[in-house]
Coordinates of C-alpha atoms in Angstrom, one line a residue:
M1 CA 17.4 1.6 -30.5
A2 CA 16.3 1.9 -34.3
D3 CA 18.1 -0.5 -35.9
A4 CA 17.9 -2.9 -33.6
L5 CA 14.8 -3.4 -34.2
R6 CA 12.8 -6.3 -35.6
E7 CA 9.5 -4.4 -37.2
P8 CA 8.3 -1.1 -35.7
L9 CA 6.7 -0.6 -32.2
V10 CA 3.3 -1.6 -31.8
N11 CA 0.7 0.4 -29.2
G12 CA -1.9 -2.5 -28.3
R13 CA -6.0 -2.4 -29.0
S14 CA -8.7 -0.6 -26.4
L15 CA -11.6 -3.7 -26.1
P16 CA -13.9 -4.3 -24.8
A17 CA -13.7 -6.3 -21.2
R18 CA -15.9 -9.8 -22.5
E19 CA -14.8 -12.9 -20.6
D20 CA -14.8 -15.3 -23.7
G21 CA -13.0 -13.0 -25.8
F22 CA -8.8 -12.8 -25.7
P23 CA -7.2 -12.3 -22.3
V24 CA -6.2 -8.5 -22.4
L25 CA -3.3 -7.6 -20.0
R26 CA -3.9 -5.4 -17.2
A27 CA -1.4 -2.7 -16.4
T28 CA 0.1 -4.4 -13.2
A29 CA 0.9 -7.2 -15.3
L30 CA 4.9 -5.2 -15.7
R31 CA 6.2 -6.7 -13.0
P32 CA 10.0 -6.2 -12.8
V33 CA 12.0 -8.0 -15.9
T34 CA 8.9 -10.4 -17.1
V35 CA 5.3 -9.6 -18.0
D36 CA 2.7 -11.3 -14.7
F37 CA 0.0 -13.6 -17.0
T38 CA -2.2 -13.4 -14.3
Q39 CA -2.6 -10.1 -14.5
T40 CA -5.5 -9.8 -17.3
K41 CA -9.0 -9.4 -17.7
G42 CA -11.7 -10.2 -20.6
G43 CA -11.0 -8.5 -24.4
D44 CA -13.5 -8.5 -27.5
E45 CA -14.8 -11.6 -29.0
A46 CA -15.4 -9.6 -32.2
A47 CA -11.0 -9.9 -31.9
R48 CA -11.3 -13.7 -33.0
T49 CA -12.4 -12.3 -36.6
S50 CA -9.5 -8.8 -36.6
P51 CA -6.5 -10.4 -34.6
P52 CA -5.2 -7.9 -32.3
A53 CA -1.3 -7.5 -31.5
L54 CA -0.2 -10.4 -29.9
A55 CA 2.1 -10.7 -26.8
E56 CA 5.3 -12.8 -28.1
P57 CA 8.3 -14.8 -26.4
G58 CA 10.9 -12.7 -26.9
D59 CA 8.5 -9.2 -27.2
L60 CA 9.3 -6.1 -24.7
L61 CA 6.3 -4.4 -23.1
V62 CA 6.7 -0.8 -22.4
S63 CA 3.9 1.1 -20.1
R64 CA 2.7 4.1 -22.5
V65 CA 0.7 6.1 -19.1
S66 CA 1.9 6.6 -15.8
G67 CA 1.1 8.7 -12.9
S68 CA 4.8 9.0 -11.7
R69 CA 7.7 9.6 -13.7
L70 CA 9.7 7.3 -12.3
L71 CA 7.2 4.5 -13.8
V72 CA 6.1 5.7 -17.3
G73 CA 8.1 3.9 -20.1
E74 CA 8.4 0.8 -17.3
G75 CA 9.7 -2.1 -19.4
A76 CA 8.9 -6.0 -19.0
L77 CA 9.4 -9.5 -21.4
V78 CA 7.3 -11.9 -22.4
D79 CA 8.4 -15.6 -21.2
V80 CA 5.5 -18.1 -22.2
P81 CA 2.2 -16.8 -22.8
P82 CA -0.2 -19.4 -21.0
R83 CA -2.5 -18.5 -24.3
A84 CA -2.6 -16.7 -27.0
T85 CA -3.3 -13.0 -25.1
T86 CA -2.9 -9.3 -26.1
F87 CA -2.1 -5.7 -24.7
P88 CA -4.3 -2.8 -23.8
D89 CA -3.2 0.7 -25.6
T90 CA -1.7 2.0 -22.7
M91 CA 1.4 -0.5 -23.5
I92 CA 3.9 -0.2 -26.7
R93 CA 5.4 -3.8 -27.8
V94 CA 9.2 -3.8 -28.7
R95 CA 11.2 -6.7 -30.7
V96 CA 14.5 -6.1 -31.7
L97 CA 16.5 -8.6 -34.1
P98 CA 17.8 -11.7 -32.4
S99 CA 21.0 -10.9 -33.7
L100 CA 21.6 -7.9 -32.4
A101 CA 20.0 -8.3 -28.8
D102 CA 19.4 -11.3 -26.3
P103 CA 15.3 -10.5 -24.7
R104 CA 16.7 -11.1 -21.4
Y105 CA 19.6 -8.7 -21.8
L106 CA 17.4 -5.4 -23.4
A107 CA 15.3 -6.5 -20.1
H108 CA 17.6 -6.0 -17.6
L109 CA 18.5 -3.3 -19.5
W110 CA 15.8 -1.1 -19.8
N111 CA 14.8 -0.9 -16.2
S112 CA 18.3 -0.7 -15.6
P113 CA 19.2 3.3 -15.1
V114 CA 21.2 3.5 -17.5
V115 CA 17.2 3.5 -19.9
R116 CA 15.8 4.6 -17.0
R117 CA 18.0 8.2 -17.0
Q118 CA 17.0 8.3 -21.4
I119 CA 12.9 7.5 -20.5
K120 CA 12.7 10.3 -17.9
V121 CA 13.8 12.6 -19.8
R122 CA 11.8 11.7 -22.1
A123 CA 8.7 11.4 -20.2
R124 CA 5.8 14.2 -20.8
Q125 CA 3.6 15.2 -18.9
G126 CA -0.2 15.7 -20.1
G127 CA -3.4 15.9 -18.7
A128 CA -4.6 15.1 -14.8
G129 CA -1.2 14.7 -14.0
I130 CA -0.4 11.9 -16.4
Y131 CA 2.9 11.4 -17.9
R132 CA 3.2 10.2 -21.6
I133 CA 5.9 8.5 -23.7
N134 CA 5.5 7.3 -27.3
H135 CA 7.2 5.5 -30.3
R136 CA 9.5 8.1 -31.3
D137 CA 11.0 8.7 -28.0
L138 CA 11.7 5.0 -27.3
A139 CA 13.2 4.8 -30.7
Q140 CA 15.7 7.5 -30.1
L141 CA 17.1 5.4 -27.5
L142 CA 20.9 4.9 -27.5
L143 CA 21.3 0.5 -26.5
P144 CA 24.5 -0.4 -25.2
L145 CA 24.8 -3.9 -27.4
P146 CA 28.4 -5.3 -27.2
P147 CA 28.6 -9.3 -28.6
L148 CA 26.0 -11.9 -28.2
G149 CA 28.0 -13.9 -26.8
E150 CA 29.1 -10.9 -23.6
Q151 CA 25.6 -10.2 -24.0
A152 CA 24.9 -13.5 -22.8
R153 CA 27.4 -13.8 -20.3
T154 CA 26.0 -10.4 -18.5
V155 CA 22.2 -11.8 -18.0
S156 CA 24.1 -14.7 -16.3
L157 CA 26.3 -12.7 -13.8
V158 CA 23.3 -9.7 -13.2
E159 CA 20.1 -12.7 -13.1
D160 CA 22.4 -14.5 -10.3
H161 CA 23.3 -10.9 -8.3
L162 CA 19.1 -10.2 -8.3
A163 CA 19.2 -13.8 -6.9
R164 CA 20.8 -12.9 -4.2
I165 CA 19.8 -9.8 -3.4
D166 CA 15.7 -10.8 -3.8
A167 CA 16.7 -13.5 -1.5
T168 CA 17.6 -11.0 1.2
T169 CA 15.0 -9.1 0.1
T170 CA 12.6 -11.1 0.7
R171 CA 13.2 -12.5 3.7
T172 CA 14.2 -9.5 5.8
R173 CA 10.2 -8.2 4.0
K174 CA 8.5 -11.6 5.4
A175 CA 10.1 -10.5 9.0
V176 CA 9.2 -7.1 9.3
D177 CA 6.0 -8.4 8.5
Q178 CA 6.2 -11.4 11.1
A179 CA 6.7 -8.3 13.8
D180 CA 3.6 -6.2 13.5
E181 CA 1.9 -9.5 13.6
L182 CA 3.2 -10.2 16.7
I183 CA 2.3 -6.4 17.6
S184 CA -1.3 -7.5 16.7
S185 CA -1.5 -10.4 18.1
M186 CA -0.3 -8.9 21.4
S187 CA -2.4 -5.5 21.6
A188 CA -5.7 -7.8 20.7
Q189 CA -4.4 -10.3 24.0
A190 CA -3.3 -7.3 25.8
S191 CA -6.6 -5.7 25.4
V192 CA -8.5 -9.2 26.3
G193 CA -6.7 -10.3 29.8
R194 CA -4.8 -12.7 27.7
L195 CA -1.3 -11.3 29.4
S196 CA -2.6 -11.1 33.6
G197 CA -3.1 -14.5 34.9
T198 CA -4.9 -18.0 34.4
D199 CA -7.9 -16.7 36.6
R200 CA -10.6 -16.3 34.2
A201 CA -14.4 -15.9 34.1
P202 CA -16.9 -16.9 31.0
G203 CA -17.5 -13.0 28.9
S204 CA -21.2 -11.7 29.3
L205 CA -23.1 -8.3 29.2
S206 CA -26.7 -7.5 28.5
A207 CA -28.5 -7.7 25.2
A208 CA -28.2 -4.6 23.7
G209 CA -29.6 -5.2 20.0
T210 CA -26.2 -6.1 18.6
Y211 CA -24.5 -9.0 16.9
D212 CA -21.6 -9.5 19.9
G213 CA -21.0 -13.4 19.6
S214 CA -19.1 -14.8 22.2
L215 CA -17.2 -12.5 24.5
P216 CA -14.0 -13.5 25.6
S217 CA -13.5 -15.0 28.9
L218 CA -12.1 -12.3 31.3
P219 CA -9.8 -12.6 34.2
A220 CA -12.0 -12.1 38.1
S221 CA -11.0 -8.9 38.3
W222 CA -11.8 -7.2 34.8
R223 CA -15.6 -6.3 33.3
W224 CA -17.1 -5.8 30.4
T225 CA -19.3 -3.0 29.1
R226 CA -20.1 -1.0 26.6
L227 CA -18.6 1.7 24.9
E228 CA -20.6 4.4 25.4
S229 CA -20.4 3.3 29.5
V230 CA -16.5 4.2 29.3
A231 CA -15.9 7.1 26.2
E232 CA -18.0 10.0 24.4
V233 CA -18.5 9.4 20.9
T234 CA -18.7 11.3 18.0
R235 CA -19.0 11.5 13.9
G236 CA -16.6 14.2 12.7
V237 CA -17.4 17.0 10.0
A238 CA -19.6 16.6 6.9
R239 CA -18.2 18.9 3.7
N240 CA -21.0 20.2 2.7
S241 CA -20.1 21.6 -1.4
R242 CA -23.2 23.7 -0.6
R243 CA -21.9 25.8 1.9
Q244 CA -21.5 29.3 0.8
W245 CA -17.5 30.4 1.1
D246 CA -18.0 33.0 3.7
P247 CA -14.2 34.6 4.4
A248 CA -14.7 34.6 9.1
D249 CA -14.4 30.4 7.9
V250 CA -11.6 29.1 9.2
E251 CA -9.3 26.6 7.8
V252 CA -8.1 23.9 9.3
P253 CA -7.0 19.8 8.4
C254 CA -9.4 17.2 8.0
L255 CA -9.0 13.2 8.8
R256 CA -10.0 11.2 6.6
V257 CA -10.8 7.5 6.8
A258 CA -6.9 6.4 4.6
N259 CA -5.4 8.7 7.0
V260 CA -6.1 5.9 10.5
Q261 CA -5.0 3.2 10.3
S262 CA -5.0 0.2 12.5
G263 CA -2.1 1.0 15.6
R264 CA -1.3 4.1 13.6
L265 CA -2.0 7.4 12.2
D266 CA -0.4 8.5 7.8
L267 CA -0.3 11.8 8.4
D268 CA 1.8 12.5 5.0
D269 CA -1.3 13.5 2.3
V270 CA -4.0 15.6 4.4
P271 CA -6.6 17.2 3.4
V272 CA -8.0 20.7 4.9
I273 CA -11.4 21.9 5.3
R274 CA -13.2 25.3 5.9
L275 CA -15.5 25.6 9.1
P276 CA -17.2 28.5 10.6
E277 CA -14.8 28.7 13.9
Q278 CA -17.1 27.8 16.5
R279 CA -17.6 23.9 14.7
A280 CA -13.9 24.1 14.0
R281 CA -13.3 24.4 17.6
A282 CA -15.9 21.9 18.8
A283 CA -14.8 19.6 16.3
R284 CA -10.8 19.6 17.2
L285 CA -9.3 16.3 18.3
H286 CA -7.9 16.2 21.3
T287 CA -4.9 14.1 22.9
G288 CA -6.0 10.9 23.8
D289 CA -8.9 10.7 21.9
V290 CA -8.6 7.5 20.0
L291 CA -10.4 8.0 16.2
L292 CA -12.1 4.4 15.2
T293 CA -12.8 4.1 11.2
G294 CA -16.4 3.8 10.2
G295 CA -16.5 3.5 6.3
G296 CA -14.3 1.8 4.2
G297 CA -13.9 -2.1 3.4
R298 CA -15.9 -4.5 5.7
S299 CA -12.5 -6.1 7.2
Q300 CA -11.2 -2.7 8.0
L301 CA -13.7 -0.9 10.3
G302 CA -12.7 -0.4 14.1
R303 CA -9.1 0.5 13.5
G304 CA -7.8 3.1 14.5
W305 CA -5.4 4.7 16.7
I306 CA -4.2 8.0 19.7
W307 CA -4.8 11.5 18.4
E308 CA -1.1 13.4 19.9
E309 CA -1.4 16.5 18.6
Q310 CA 0.6 15.8 15.5
L311 CA -0.6 18.7 14.0
P312 CA -2.8 22.0 15.1
H313 CA -6.3 22.5 15.3
C314 CA -7.2 18.8 13.6
V315 CA -10.7 17.5 13.4
H316 CA -12.1 14.6 11.4
Q317 CA -14.5 13.7 8.9
D318 CA -18.1 11.7 9.0
H319 CA -16.4 8.4 8.3
V320 CA -14.1 8.6 11.0
F321 CA -15.4 9.0 15.0
R322 CA -14.2 10.1 18.1
A323 CA -13.7 8.4 20.8
R324 CA -13.0 10.4 24.0
V325 CA -12.4 8.0 27.3
M326 CA -14.5 9.2 30.1
G327 CA -12.7 9.9 33.7
Q328 CA -9.7 7.9 33.1
Q329 CA -11.8 4.0 33.1
L330 CA -9.7 3.2 29.8
H331 CA -6.6 3.8 29.1
P332 CA -6.6 4.9 25.5
K333 CA -4.1 2.2 24.0
L334 CA -5.9 -0.3 25.8
L335 CA -9.1 0.8 23.9
A336 CA -6.9 2.0 20.8
W337 CA -5.5 -1.9 20.6
H338 CA -9.3 -3.7 21.5
A339 CA -10.0 -2.0 18.5
G340 CA -7.9 -3.0 16.4
G341 CA -8.7 -6.7 17.3
F342 CA -12.0 -8.0 18.7
G343 CA -13.0 -4.5 17.8
R344 CA -12.9 -5.1 14.2
Q345 CA -14.4 -8.3 13.9
W346 CA -17.6 -6.8 16.0
C347 CA -17.1 -4.1 13.9
E348 CA -17.7 -6.4 10.6
R349 CA -20.8 -8.1 12.0
N350 CA -22.3 -5.3 12.9
A351 CA -22.2 -3.3 10.1
T352 CA -23.9 -2.6 6.6
Q353 CA -22.6 -3.0 3.1
V354 CA -24.2 -0.6 -0.1
T355 CA -22.5 -1.6 -3.2
G356 CA -19.3 -2.7 -1.8
L357 CA -18.8 -0.2 0.9
A358 CA -19.6 -1.2 4.3
S359 CA -20.6 1.7 7.1
I360 CA -21.3 1.5 10.3
G361 CA -23.5 3.8 12.2
L362 CA -22.9 6.0 15.6
G363 CA -25.6 4.4 17.6
K364 CA -24.2 1.4 16.9
I365 CA -20.9 1.3 17.1
R366 CA -21.8 3.3 20.4
L367 CA -22.4 -0.8 21.7
M368 CA -18.9 -2.1 20.9
P369 CA -18.4 -4.7 23.8
V370 CA -15.4 -3.3 25.8
P371 CA -13.7 -5.1 28.6
V372 CA -12.0 -2.5 31.3
A373 CA -9.2 -4.0 33.9
P374 CA -8.3 -2.6 37.2
P375 CA -6.1 0.8 36.1
A376 CA -2.7 -0.9 38.4
E377 CA -3.0 -3.7 35.4
Q378 CA -3.7 -0.7 33.0
Q379 CA -0.8 0.9 33.6
R380 CA 1.5 -2.5 33.7
L381 CA -0.6 -3.7 30.3
V382 CA 0.4 -0.9 29.1
A383 CA 3.7 -0.7 30.0
L384 CA 5.2 -3.6 29.0
L385 CA 3.2 -3.8 26.0
D386 CA 4.8 -1.1 24.8
A387 CA 8.6 -2.0 25.5
H388 CA 7.6 -5.2 24.2
I389 CA 6.4 -2.8 21.0
M390 CA 9.3 -0.1 20.9
S391 CA 11.7 -3.0 20.6
L392 CA 9.8 -5.1 17.4
K393 CA 9.8 -1.8 15.6
A394 CA 13.0 -0.4 16.1
A395 CA 14.2 -4.4 14.5
C396 CA 11.7 -3.4 11.6
A397 CA 13.1 0.3 11.2
T398 CA 16.3 -1.5 10.6
A399 CA 15.5 -3.9 8.5
E400 CA 13.2 -1.2 5.9
R401 CA 17.0 0.1 6.1
A402 CA 18.4 -2.7 4.7
V403 CA 15.4 -2.9 2.4
A404 CA 16.5 0.3 1.1
V405 CA 19.8 -1.1 0.8
A406 CA 18.9 -3.8 -1.7
D407 CA 17.4 -1.5 -3.7
R408 CA 20.6 0.5 -4.0
L409 CA 22.6 -1.9 -4.4
R410 CA 20.1 -3.3 -7.0
S411 CA 20.2 0.3 -9.2
N412 CA 24.3 -0.1 -8.6
L413 CA 24.6 -3.3 -10.2
L414 CA 22.2 -2.7 -12.9
Q415 CA 24.3 0.4 -13.8
Q416 CA 27.6 -1.5 -13.7
A417 CA 26.3 -4.3 -15.3
F418 CA 25.2 -1.7 -18.6
T419 CA 28.5 0.3 -18.3
G420 CA 31.1 -2.4 -18.3
Q421 CA 31.7 -2.9 -14.7
L422 CA 30.0 -5.6 -13.7
P423 CA 32.6 -7.8 -11.4
H424 CA 32.9 -11.6 -12.6
A425 CA 32.3 -12.7 -8.9
A426 CA 29.5 -12.0 -7.2
P427 CA 30.1 -10.5 -3.8
S428 CA 28.2 -10.6 -0.8
L429 CA 25.3 -8.4 0.4
G430 CA 27.7 -6.8 2.6
Q431 CA 30.7 -6.3 0.6
Q432 CA 27.9 -4.7 -1.8
E433 CA 26.3 -2.1 0.8
S434 CA 30.2 -1.1 1.6
S435 CA 30.5 -0.6 -2.0
L436 CA 28.0 1.9 -2.4

């Protein structure tokens, strides 16, 4: 690659942020192929007397550090910056001789398996799990550079193919988002009786010192009550960093706020905690417990889902509440669906905000208004929604597989393009898939 360089590779500068200085690109500005100039922060006014390196049209900006070996060394092309913009010291600027390389050809080549494999081999892991690559590594990359006319033809074909793949991927992802929105809407409406006929009565509930807002009307056979009337609500365990290590303690998985999502539990990364055996036994989650978040972003409070013994002897931390329905008064799914709709809005109104983080206390969340339907109607609604949600999730799974196929097609396309195997005609998505 060194022979194709117009000038030496250049690092950006570490500049203190100021709104009145040169804008500095953020790491998130390196999008596939081109740089996103909306992703900037303020620079340093003093840099105007000692100008930093600027991003200019035709430059390739490369990520110098990343927490992932798969992402370090990613490159993006500078098209036309809206104004003079510099780049941070976490990026390297690459400028090539225009007589040897078309910048758009280089940008696509850089994100192809041909170059990505070379970067992956050269990336080194430093402290804190951070991967790095330097100027010397980049200068040693081997770039297939056909004549400029062939480069232009390759760019035209690649961008035509990628446009087709991207359009299909965008439509598919939009369909998945719409399915998720439909699931949320259906479950929220079912929990307040919107799928249970038209005979409705205005919602009412005795005041309890909370901001309940206007309660939705319910079918005549339903009633509003407080969460503490239908469920035992408890806070989880707190880490005690000062507690001395005790060999008699037991190690158990402990769910954090990040593990409790709306309508699902994310159990890919569950930390463990050491507790006295008696405390671990008392805090253990049981099948049917509804987990609700009590800390984090204000709009995310109250989200949650149902525990179904996915992990043995699991407990939950103190920013997650456990609601255990008493006497089968309310189906856990209806409670979880309600918490994800009306409940989240109620928690947002009743939350406490401190330095950017919101929380809701145990005493407050116990007062959340909850609708209760007759037992037979509860069973009907759960069966109805389960059937619809299962169908929608099956469709989403098919769509996600299609997105994964599109990602493989993109990689396969770029591999073919920069090894001289790219067909002249743009095949359909189905034809490309069959060739994988």
